[in-house]
PDB file of C-alpha atoms in Angstrom:
ATOM      1  CA  MET A   1     -91.504   1.485 -87.141  1.00  0.00           C
ATOM      2  CA  SER A   2     -92.844  -1.452 -85.286  1.00  0.00           C
ATOM      3  CA  SER A   3     -92.148  -5.235 -85.210  1.00  0.00           C
ATOM      4  CA  VAL A   4     -93.466  -8.396 -83.901  1.00  0.00           C
ATOM      5  CA  LEU A   5     -91.393 -10.547 -81.631  1.00  0.00           C
ATOM      6  CA  ARG A   6     -92.412 -14.336 -81.368  1.00  0.00           C
ATOM      7  CA  PRO A   7     -91.338 -16.468 -78.666  1.00  0.00           C
ATOM      8  CA  PRO A   8     -89.305 -19.626 -79.590  1.00  0.00           C
ATOM      9  CA  SER A   9     -91.677 -22.435 -80.597  1.00  0.00           C
ATOM     10  CA  SER A  10     -90.066 -25.009 -78.560  1.00  0.00           C
ATOM     11  CA  GLY A  11     -91.754 -25.323 -75.306  1.00  0.00           C
ATOM     12  CA  GLN A  12     -93.788 -22.054 -75.634  1.00  0.00           C
ATOM     13  CA  ASP A  13     -97.212 -21.276 -77.212  1.00  0.00           C
ATOM     14  CA  PRO A  14     -96.750 -20.469 -80.725  1.00  0.00           C
ATOM     15  CA  LEU A  15     -99.997 -18.528 -80.575  1.00  0.00           C
ATOM     16  CA  ILE A  16     -98.427 -15.884 -78.402  1.00  0.00           C
ATOM     17  CA  ALA A  17     -97.163 -12.805 -80.475  1.00  0.00           C
ATOM     18  CA  THR A  18     -96.452  -9.603 -78.777  1.00  0.00           C
ATOM     19  CA  HIS A  19     -95.993  -6.250 -80.597  1.00  0.00           C
ATOM     20  CA  TYR A  20     -92.754  -4.306 -79.927  1.00  0.00           C
ATOM     21  CA  ARG A  21     -91.599  -1.017 -81.156  1.00  0.00           C
ATOM     22  CA  PRO A  22     -87.653  -1.180 -81.007  1.00  0.00           C
ATOM     23  CA  ILE A  23     -86.489   2.364 -79.637  1.00  0.00           C
ATOM     24  CA  SER A  24     -82.760   1.651 -79.197  1.00  0.00           C
ATOM     25  CA  SER A  25     -80.355  -1.253 -79.488  1.00  0.00           C
ATOM     26  CA  HIS A  26     -81.007  -2.485 -76.031  1.00  0.00           C
ATOM     27  CA  LEU A  27     -84.754  -1.387 -75.537  1.00  0.00           C
ATOM     28  CA  ALA A  28     -88.231  -2.290 -77.049  1.00  0.00           C
ATOM     29  CA  ILE A  29     -91.427  -1.417 -75.800  1.00  0.00           C
ATOM     30  CA  THR A  30     -95.084  -2.082 -76.303  1.00  0.00           C
ATOM     31  CA  PRO A  31     -96.836   0.917 -74.885  1.00  0.00           C
ATOM     32  CA  PRO A  32     -97.835   3.486 -77.598  1.00  0.00           C
ATOM     33  CA  VAL A  33     -96.132   6.912 -77.240  1.00  0.00           C
ATOM     34  CA  SER A  34     -97.946  10.216 -77.931  1.00  0.00           C
ATOM     35  CA  VAL A  35     -95.996  13.505 -78.383  1.00  0.00           C
ATOM     36  CA  VAL A  36     -97.856  16.678 -77.793  1.00  0.00           C
ATOM     37  CA  ILE A  37     -96.608  19.981 -79.255  1.00  0.00           C
ATOM     38  CA  PRO A  38     -98.558  23.087 -78.572  1.00  0.00           C
ATOM     39  CA  ALA A  39     -98.044  25.691 -81.361  1.00  0.00           C
ATOM     40  CA  MET A  40     -98.895  29.146 -82.501  1.00  0.00           C
ATOM     41  CA  ASN A  41     -97.244  30.621 -85.518  1.00  0.00           C
ATOM     42  CA  GLU A  42     -94.271  28.106 -85.586  1.00  0.00           C
ATOM     43  CA  ALA A  43     -94.275  27.114 -89.309  1.00  0.00           C
ATOM     44  CA  GLU A  44     -90.707  28.099 -89.592  1.00  0.00           C
ATOM     45  CA  ASN A  45     -89.537  26.231 -86.346  1.00  0.00           C
ATOM     46  CA  LEU A  46     -91.478  22.796 -86.939  1.00  0.00           C
ATOM     47  CA  PRO A  47     -89.122  21.502 -89.671  1.00  0.00           C
ATOM     48  CA  TYR A  48     -86.334  21.374 -86.831  1.00  0.00           C
ATOM     49  CA  VAL A  49     -88.695  19.871 -84.386  1.00  0.00           C
ATOM     50  CA  PHE A  50     -90.090  17.180 -86.449  1.00  0.00           C
ATOM     51  CA  LYS A  51     -86.591  16.071 -87.902  1.00  0.00           C
ATOM     52  CA  THR A  52     -85.463  15.168 -84.394  1.00  0.00           C
ATOM     53  CA  LEU A  53     -88.596  13.166 -83.588  1.00  0.00           C
ATOM     54  CA  PRO A  54     -87.942   9.386 -83.545  1.00  0.00           C
ATOM     55  CA  ASP A  55     -89.934   7.313 -86.088  1.00  0.00           C
ATOM     56  CA  TRP A  56     -91.123   4.687 -83.399  1.00  0.00           C
ATOM     57  CA  ILE A  57     -93.488   7.150 -81.575  1.00  0.00           C
ATOM     58  CA  HIS A  58     -97.060   6.088 -82.044  1.00  0.00           C
ATOM     59  CA  GLU A  59     -98.439   9.574 -82.718  1.00  0.00           C
ATOM     60  CA  VAL A  60     -98.045  13.354 -82.806  1.00  0.00           C
ATOM     61  CA  VAL A  61    -100.806  15.588 -81.567  1.00  0.00           C
ATOM     62  CA  LEU A  62    -100.083  19.285 -82.745  1.00  0.00           C
ATOM     63  CA  VAL A  63    -102.388  21.768 -80.722  1.00  0.00           C
ATOM     64  CA  ASP A  64    -102.668  24.692 -82.976  1.00  0.00           C
ATOM     65  CA  GLY A  65    -103.251  27.998 -80.985  1.00  0.00           C
ATOM     66  CA  ASN A  66    -105.334  29.617 -83.947  1.00  0.00           C
ATOM     67  CA  SER A  67    -101.954  30.248 -85.940  1.00  0.00           C
ATOM     68  CA  THR A  68    -102.145  32.797 -88.739  1.00  0.00           C
ATOM     69  CA  ASP A  69     -99.103  31.501 -90.668  1.00  0.00           C
ATOM     70  CA  ASP A  70     -98.770  27.851 -92.185  1.00  0.00           C
ATOM     71  CA  THR A  71     -98.191  25.956 -88.995  1.00  0.00           C
ATOM     72  CA  VAL A  72    -100.965  23.468 -89.590  1.00  0.00           C
ATOM     73  CA  GLU A  73     -99.856  22.953 -93.367  1.00  0.00           C
ATOM     74  CA  VAL A  74     -96.295  22.434 -92.476  1.00  0.00           C
ATOM     75  CA  ALA A  75     -97.042  20.061 -89.763  1.00  0.00           C
ATOM     76  CA  ARG A  76     -99.139  17.902 -92.123  1.00  0.00           C
ATOM     77  CA  SER A  77     -96.320  17.919 -94.834  1.00  0.00           C
ATOM     78  CA  LEU A  78     -93.647  16.998 -92.279  1.00  0.00           C
ATOM     79  CA  TRP A  79     -95.701  14.168 -90.586  1.00  0.00           C
ATOM     80  CA  PRO A  80     -98.631  13.012 -92.588  1.00  0.00           C
ATOM     81  CA  GLY A  81    -100.387  11.308 -89.919  1.00  0.00           C
ATOM     82  CA  VAL A  82    -100.102  14.201 -87.468  1.00  0.00           C
ATOM     83  CA  LYS A  83    -103.342  14.658 -85.361  1.00  0.00           C
ATOM     84  CA  VAL A  84    -104.186  18.477 -85.371  1.00  0.00           C
ATOM     85  CA  VAL A  85    -106.485  19.642 -82.662  1.00  0.00           C
ATOM     86  CA  GLU A  86    -107.753  23.158 -82.040  1.00  0.00           C
ATOM     87  CA  GLN A  87    -106.549  24.786 -78.642  1.00  0.00           C
ATOM     88  CA  ARG A  88    -109.259  25.641 -76.443  1.00  0.00           C
ATOM     89  CA  GLY A  89    -108.491  28.938 -74.477  1.00  0.00           C
ATOM     90  CA  LYS A  90    -105.235  30.972 -74.960  1.00  0.00           C
ATOM     91  CA  GLY A  91    -102.586  29.848 -72.641  1.00  0.00           C
ATOM     92  CA  LYS A  92    -100.055  27.228 -72.673  1.00  0.00           C
ATOM     93  CA  GLY A  93    -101.951  25.179 -69.997  1.00  0.00           C
ATOM     94  CA  ASP A  94    -104.987  25.460 -72.193  1.00  0.00           C
ATOM     95  CA  ALA A  95    -103.043  23.946 -75.097  1.00  0.00           C
ATOM     96  CA  LEU A  96    -101.756  21.235 -73.182  1.00  0.00           C
ATOM     97  CA  ILE A  97    -104.807  20.158 -71.524  1.00  0.00           C
ATOM     98  CA  THR A  98    -106.386  19.885 -75.068  1.00  0.00           C
ATOM     99  CA  GLY A  99    -103.506  17.994 -76.301  1.00  0.00           C
ATOM    100  CA  PHE A 100    -103.464  15.535 -73.295  1.00  0.00           C
ATOM    101  CA  GLU A 101    -107.284  14.842 -73.927  1.00  0.00           C
ATOM    102  CA  ALA A 102    -106.512  14.024 -77.631  1.00  0.00           C
ATOM    103  CA  CYS A 103    -103.837  11.591 -77.023  1.00  0.00           C
ATOM    104  CA  GLY A 104    -104.280   7.844 -77.656  1.00  0.00           C
ATOM    105  CA  GLY A 105    -100.974   6.544 -76.277  1.00  0.00           C
ATOM    106  CA  ASP A 106    -100.248   5.274 -72.821  1.00  0.00           C
ATOM    107  CA  ILE A 107     -97.258   7.542 -72.533  1.00  0.00           C
ATOM    108  CA  ILE A 108     -97.351  11.014 -73.303  1.00  0.00           C
ATOM    109  CA  VAL A 109     -94.448  13.386 -74.060  1.00  0.00           C
ATOM    110  CA  MET A 110     -94.536  17.218 -73.987  1.00  0.00           C
ATOM    111  CA  VAL A 111     -92.451  18.952 -76.581  1.00  0.00           C
ATOM    112  CA  ASP A 112     -92.070  22.838 -77.163  1.00  0.00           C
ATOM    113  CA  ALA A 113     -92.546  23.858 -80.858  1.00  0.00           C
ATOM    114  CA  ASP A 114     -89.674  26.396 -80.940  1.00  0.00           C
ATOM    115  CA  GLY A 115     -86.910  23.966 -81.783  1.00  0.00           C
ATOM    116  CA  SER A 116     -85.311  24.266 -78.189  1.00  0.00           C
ATOM    117  CA  ALA A 117     -85.821  20.563 -77.448  1.00  0.00           C
ATOM    118  CA  ASP A 118     -84.181  17.610 -78.958  1.00  0.00           C
ATOM    119  CA  GLY A 119     -86.560  14.891 -80.012  1.00  0.00           C
ATOM    120  CA  GLY A 120     -83.756  12.483 -79.689  1.00  0.00           C
ATOM    121  CA  GLU A 121     -83.884  12.725 -75.951  1.00  0.00           C
ATOM    122  CA  ILE A 122     -87.591  11.138 -75.713  1.00  0.00           C
ATOM    123  CA  VAL A 123     -85.873   7.710 -75.641  1.00  0.00           C
ATOM    124  CA  SER A 124     -84.422   8.592 -72.138  1.00  0.00           C
ATOM    125  CA  TYR A 125     -87.783   9.908 -70.857  1.00  0.00           C
ATOM    126  CA  VAL A 126     -89.431   6.664 -72.170  1.00  0.00           C
ATOM    127  CA  SER A 127     -86.658   4.497 -70.775  1.00  0.00           C
ATOM    128  CA  ALA A 128     -87.218   5.844 -67.325  1.00  0.00           C
ATOM    129  CA  LEU A 129     -91.094   5.398 -67.589  1.00  0.00           C
ATOM    130  CA  VAL A 130     -90.911   1.828 -68.697  1.00  0.00           C
ATOM    131  CA  SER A 131     -88.268   1.210 -65.891  1.00  0.00           C
ATOM    132  CA  GLY A 132     -90.761   2.224 -63.239  1.00  0.00           C
ATOM    133  CA  ALA A 133     -91.058   6.016 -63.059  1.00  0.00           C
ATOM    134  CA  ASP A 134     -94.537   7.441 -63.243  1.00  0.00           C
ATOM    135  CA  PHE A 135     -93.215  11.071 -64.326  1.00  0.00           C
ATOM    136  CA  ALA A 136     -90.140  11.655 -66.268  1.00  0.00           C
ATOM    137  CA  LYS A 137     -89.134  15.331 -65.620  1.00  0.00           C
ATOM    138  CA  GLY A 138     -86.498  16.992 -67.892  1.00  0.00           C
ATOM    139  CA  SER A 139     -83.876  19.130 -66.200  1.00  0.00           C
ATOM    140  CA  ARG A 140     -81.518  21.373 -67.545  1.00  0.00           C
ATOM    141  CA  PHE A 141     -79.417  21.461 -64.310  1.00  0.00           C
ATOM    142  CA  ALA A 142     -79.135  17.786 -63.519  1.00  0.00           C
ATOM    143  CA  ASN A 143     -75.736  16.457 -64.323  1.00  0.00           C
ATOM    144  CA  GLY A 144     -75.496  16.072 -68.255  1.00  0.00           C
ATOM    145  CA  GLY A 145     -78.163  18.790 -68.907  1.00  0.00           C
ATOM    146  CA  GLY A 146     -77.616  22.193 -70.114  1.00  0.00           C
ATOM    147  CA  THR A 147     -79.130  25.306 -71.622  1.00  0.00           C
ATOM    148  CA  ASP A 148     -78.452  27.875 -74.268  1.00  0.00           C
ATOM    149  CA  ASP A 149     -81.401  30.139 -73.424  1.00  0.00           C
ATOM    150  CA  MET A 150     -81.366  31.418 -69.862  1.00  0.00           C
ATOM    151  CA  THR A 151     -80.012  34.709 -68.666  1.00  0.00           C
ATOM    152  CA  PHE A 152     -78.510  34.898 -65.182  1.00  0.00           C
ATOM    153  CA  ILE A 153     -81.631  36.399 -63.843  1.00  0.00           C
ATOM    154  CA  ARG A 154     -83.946  33.667 -65.133  1.00  0.00           C
ATOM    155  CA  LYS A 155     -81.337  31.029 -63.787  1.00  0.00           C
ATOM    156  CA  LEU A 156     -81.634  32.803 -60.467  1.00  0.00           C
ATOM    157  CA  GLY A 157     -85.333  32.906 -60.525  1.00  0.00           C
ATOM    158  CA  ASN A 158     -85.667  29.298 -61.429  1.00  0.00           C
ATOM    159  CA  TRP A 159     -83.311  28.292 -58.711  1.00  0.00           C
ATOM    160  CA  ALA A 160     -85.250  30.338 -56.154  1.00  0.00           C
ATOM    161  CA  LEU A 161     -88.560  28.992 -57.204  1.00  0.00           C
ATOM    162  CA  CYS A 162     -87.235  25.568 -57.255  1.00  0.00           C
ATOM    163  CA  THR A 163     -85.999  25.815 -53.721  1.00  0.00           C
ATOM    164  CA  VAL A 164     -89.355  27.030 -52.448  1.00  0.00           C
ATOM    165  CA  VAL A 165     -91.138  24.084 -53.938  1.00  0.00           C
ATOM    166  CA  ASN A 166     -88.637  21.449 -52.801  1.00  0.00           C
ATOM    167  CA  ARG A 167     -88.880  22.838 -49.142  1.00  0.00           C
ATOM    168  CA  LYS A 168     -92.702  23.064 -49.232  1.00  0.00           C
ATOM    169  CA  PHE A 169     -93.437  20.052 -50.894  1.00  0.00           C
ATOM    170  CA  GLY A 170     -90.658  17.603 -50.058  1.00  0.00           C
ATOM    171  CA  ALA A 171     -89.513  17.598 -53.764  1.00  0.00           C
ATOM    172  CA  ARG A 172     -85.907  17.183 -54.854  1.00  0.00           C
ATOM    173  CA  TYR A 173     -86.024  19.000 -58.134  1.00  0.00           C
ATOM    174  CA  THR A 174     -82.882  20.532 -59.840  1.00  0.00           C
ATOM    175  CA  ASP A 175     -85.112  22.479 -62.266  1.00  0.00           C
ATOM    176  CA  LEU A 176     -88.652  23.717 -62.080  1.00  0.00           C
ATOM    177  CA  CYS A 177     -89.733  25.671 -65.105  1.00  0.00           C
ATOM    178  CA  TYR A 178     -89.012  23.398 -67.994  1.00  0.00           C
ATOM    179  CA  GLY A 179     -91.574  22.043 -70.317  1.00  0.00           C
ATOM    180  CA  TYR A 180     -89.964  18.800 -71.690  1.00  0.00           C
ATOM    181  CA  ASN A 181     -91.406  16.101 -69.574  1.00  0.00           C
ATOM    182  CA  ALA A 182     -93.156  12.714 -70.132  1.00  0.00           C
ATOM    183  CA  PHE A 183     -95.555  10.482 -68.184  1.00  0.00           C
ATOM    184  CA  TRP A 184     -97.876   7.648 -68.038  1.00  0.00           C
ATOM    185  CA  ARG A 185    -101.421   8.420 -69.110  1.00  0.00           C
ATOM    186  CA  HIS A 186    -102.868   7.440 -65.705  1.00  0.00           C
ATOM    187  CA  CYS A 187    -101.056  10.369 -64.034  1.00  0.00           C
ATOM    188  CA  LEU A 188    -103.510  12.697 -65.394  1.00  0.00           C
ATOM    189  CA  ASP A 189    -106.152  11.308 -63.173  1.00  0.00           C
ATOM    190  CA  LYS A 190    -104.189  12.138 -60.159  1.00  0.00           C
ATOM    191  CA  ILE A 191    -102.965  15.566 -60.839  1.00  0.00           C
ATOM    192  CA  ASP A 192    -106.051  17.199 -62.159  1.00  0.00           C
ATOM    193  CA  LEU A 193    -104.669  20.141 -64.149  1.00  0.00           C
ATOM    194  CA  ASP A 194    -106.674  23.472 -63.976  1.00  0.00           C
ATOM    195  CA  CYS A 195    -104.232  26.074 -64.842  1.00  0.00           C
ATOM    196  CA  THR A 196    -104.485  27.845 -68.255  1.00  0.00           C
ATOM    197  CA  GLY A 197    -100.833  29.623 -68.580  1.00  0.00           C
ATOM    198  CA  PHE A 198     -97.155  28.890 -68.705  1.00  0.00           C
ATOM    199  CA  GLU A 199     -97.113  28.083 -64.864  1.00  0.00           C
ATOM    200  CA  VAL A 200     -98.860  24.808 -65.767  1.00  0.00           C
ATOM    201  CA  GLU A 201     -95.451  23.229 -65.898  1.00  0.00           C
ATOM    202  CA  THR A 202     -94.804  24.260 -62.184  1.00  0.00           C
ATOM    203  CA  LEU A 203     -98.285  22.863 -61.327  1.00  0.00           C
ATOM    204  CA  MET A 204     -97.532  19.609 -62.848  1.00  0.00           C
ATOM    205  CA  ASN A 205     -94.241  19.351 -61.018  1.00  0.00           C
ATOM    206  CA  ILE A 206     -95.899  20.124 -57.672  1.00  0.00           C
ATOM    207  CA  ARG A 207     -98.999  17.790 -58.000  1.00  0.00           C
ATOM    208  CA  VAL A 208     -97.099  14.686 -59.011  1.00  0.00           C
ATOM    209  CA  VAL A 209     -95.079  15.129 -55.745  1.00  0.00           C
ATOM    210  CA  LYS A 210     -98.256  15.676 -53.852  1.00  0.00           C
ATOM    211  CA  ALA A 211     -99.812  12.405 -55.468  1.00  0.00           C
ATOM    212  CA  GLY A 212     -97.057  10.448 -54.299  1.00  0.00           C
ATOM    213  CA  LEU A 213     -95.995   9.599 -57.921  1.00  0.00           C
ATOM    214  CA  LYS A 214     -92.545   8.448 -58.652  1.00  0.00           C
ATOM    215  CA  VAL A 215     -90.554  11.066 -60.278  1.00  0.00           C
ATOM    216  CA  GLN A 216     -87.335  10.753 -62.220  1.00  0.00           C
ATOM    217  CA  GLU A 217     -85.229  13.657 -63.595  1.00  0.00           C
ATOM    218  CA  ILE A 218     -84.034  13.378 -66.951  1.00  0.00           C
ATOM    219  CA  PRO A 219     -80.864  15.345 -67.933  1.00  0.00           C
ATOM    220  CA  SER A 220     -81.950  17.631 -71.021  1.00  0.00           C
ATOM    221  CA  HIS A 221     -80.336  20.161 -72.991  1.00  0.00           C
ATOM    222  CA  GLU A 222     -82.126  23.310 -73.941  1.00  0.00           C
ATOM    223  CA  TYR A 223     -81.439  25.091 -77.252  1.00  0.00           C
ATOM    224  CA  LEU A 224     -82.121  28.627 -78.177  1.00  0.00           C
ATOM    225  CA  ARG A 225     -85.332  29.236 -80.242  1.00  0.00           C
ATOM    226  CA  ILE A 226     -84.669  29.060 -83.854  1.00  0.00           C
ATOM    227  CA  HIS A 227     -86.940  31.543 -85.420  1.00  0.00           C
ATOM    228  CA  GLY A 228     -89.372  34.111 -83.650  1.00  0.00           C
ATOM    229  CA  THR A 229     -89.396  35.483 -80.104  1.00  0.00           C
ATOM    230  CA  SER A 230     -90.501  34.049 -76.956  1.00  0.00           C
ATOM    231  CA  ASN A 231     -93.485  35.141 -75.102  1.00  0.00           C
ATOM    232  CA  LEU A 232     -91.954  34.605 -71.836  1.00  0.00           C
ATOM    233  CA  ARG A 233     -91.249  37.493 -69.453  1.00  0.00           C
ATOM    234  CA  ALA A 234     -88.997  36.813 -66.537  1.00  0.00           C
ATOM    235  CA  VAL A 235     -90.467  39.008 -63.663  1.00  0.00           C
ATOM    236  CA  ARG A 236     -94.095  38.655 -64.841  1.00  0.00           C
ATOM    237  CA  ASP A 237     -94.111  34.897 -65.349  1.00  0.00           C
ATOM    238  CA  GLY A 238     -91.943  34.465 -62.048  1.00  0.00           C
ATOM    239  CA  ILE A 239     -94.741  36.021 -60.149  1.00  0.00           C
ATOM    240  CA  ARG A 240     -97.323  33.904 -61.780  1.00  0.00           C
ATOM    241  CA  VAL A 241     -95.323  30.709 -61.046  1.00  0.00           C
ATOM    242  CA  LEU A 242     -94.797  32.004 -57.420  1.00  0.00           C
ATOM    243  CA  LYS A 243     -98.802  32.255 -57.093  1.00  0.00           C
ATOM    244  CA  VAL A 244     -99.130  29.002 -58.187  1.00  0.00           C
ATOM    245  CA  ILE A 245     -96.726  27.681 -55.627  1.00  0.00           C
ATOM    246  CA  LEU A 246     -98.159  29.600 -52.823  1.00  0.00           C
ATOM    247  CA  GLY A 247    -101.744  28.599 -53.866  1.00  0.00           C
ATOM    248  CA  GLU A 248    -101.077  24.752 -53.549  1.00  0.00           C
ATOM    249  CA  ARG A 249    -101.454  23.435 -50.106  1.00  0.00           C
ATOM    250  CA  SER A 250     -98.437  21.205 -48.889  1.00  0.00           C
ATOM    251  CA  ASN A 251     -99.448  17.721 -47.939  1.00  0.00           C
ATOM    252  CA  ARG A 252     -96.277  16.936 -46.198  1.00  0.00           C
ATOM    253  CA  ARG A 253     -97.935  16.876 -42.709  1.00  0.00           C
ATOM    254  CA  GLU A 254    -100.543  14.518 -44.092  1.00  0.00           C
ATOM    255  CA  LEU A 255     -98.063  12.186 -45.837  1.00  0.00           C
ATOM    256  CA  ARG A 256     -95.850  11.954 -42.330  1.00  0.00           C
ATOM    257  CA  ARG A 257     -99.237  11.253 -40.624  1.00  0.00           C
ATOM    258  CA  GLN A 258     -99.955   8.379 -42.990  1.00  0.00           C
ATOM    259  CA  GLU A 259     -96.464   7.165 -42.491  1.00  0.00           C
ATOM    260  CA  HIS A 260     -96.840   7.370 -38.965  1.00  0.00           C
ATOM    261  CA  HIS A 261    -100.067   5.310 -38.916  1.00  0.00           C
ATOM    262  CA  SER A 262     -98.987   2.863 -41.626  1.00  0.00           C
ATOM    263  CA  PRO A 263    -100.367  -0.638 -40.851  1.00  0.00           C
ATOM    264  CA  MET A 264     -97.046  -2.075 -41.876  1.00  0.00           C
ATOM    265  CA  LEU A 265     -95.213   0.185 -39.458  1.00  0.00           C
ATOM    266  CA  ASP A 266     -97.636  -0.523 -36.795  1.00  0.00           C
ATOM    267  CA  ALA A 267     -97.220  -4.099 -37.309  1.00  0.00           C
ATOM    268  CA  VAL A 268     -93.363  -3.719 -37.049  1.00  0.00           C
ATOM    269  CA  ARG A 269     -93.638  -1.776 -33.962  1.00  0.00           C
ATOM    270  CA  GLY A 270     -95.958  -4.435 -32.411  1.00  0.00           C
ATOM    271  CA  GLU A 271     -93.478  -7.156 -33.048  1.00  0.00           C
ATOM    272  CA  VAL A 272     -90.572  -5.073 -31.659  1.00  0.00           C
ATOM    273  CA  SER A 273     -92.512  -4.151 -28.584  1.00  0.00           C
TER     274      SER A 273
END
């Protein structure tokens, strides 16, 4: 859905016309929004996923991971303009990178295909971005968030990994291993994704902090997978995430050095002295 809002004719140029997409009763935006959905054999879940997507988004990019069911056909029947791309590689990281490259929007939203995410929350992510954030990060543990799909062991592991990232990189995350995020396209030039598996979400969270991008957490509720079984394995995937964290070099010392030698701070110090 789109509309054209024209400024009043009195005292303004009548030739100026700006295209806006109303996304709520209080907000209309001009940046096109792309939603990336990695999917492999998710034909049964896609009706639930697409039902919650707002009609004002610019495009849906479905990344098909060589599905053997009717995933692609179902997606096309539910969203006739869906852009289907074949995944390169095998992991979730490969799928997301493939999808990001195919996006035409200025804002990119990541949504899982298992029905665990509510597309109605996208408005909150987009609102954060157009209000000044570079990266809108979903959090199940921020005030207002929640999850129906985490065991105690997984919650404990997520908390421990999140704590390591916060201390090592100076982040302030309440959630780490969650794939519902949104960001401006320009962020991709600064985080240089090179991770093929599930741990790509952690890598993104780390690199946006290292790049000095403005991050805003968005309370999000994670629902149970509707059909099928998850490929996540708490211990195996936790170890992979930990390896990614330990493999990323902290730049906190460099950031402190830059702040210490900031020309603005030097000027202030000079005035004080």
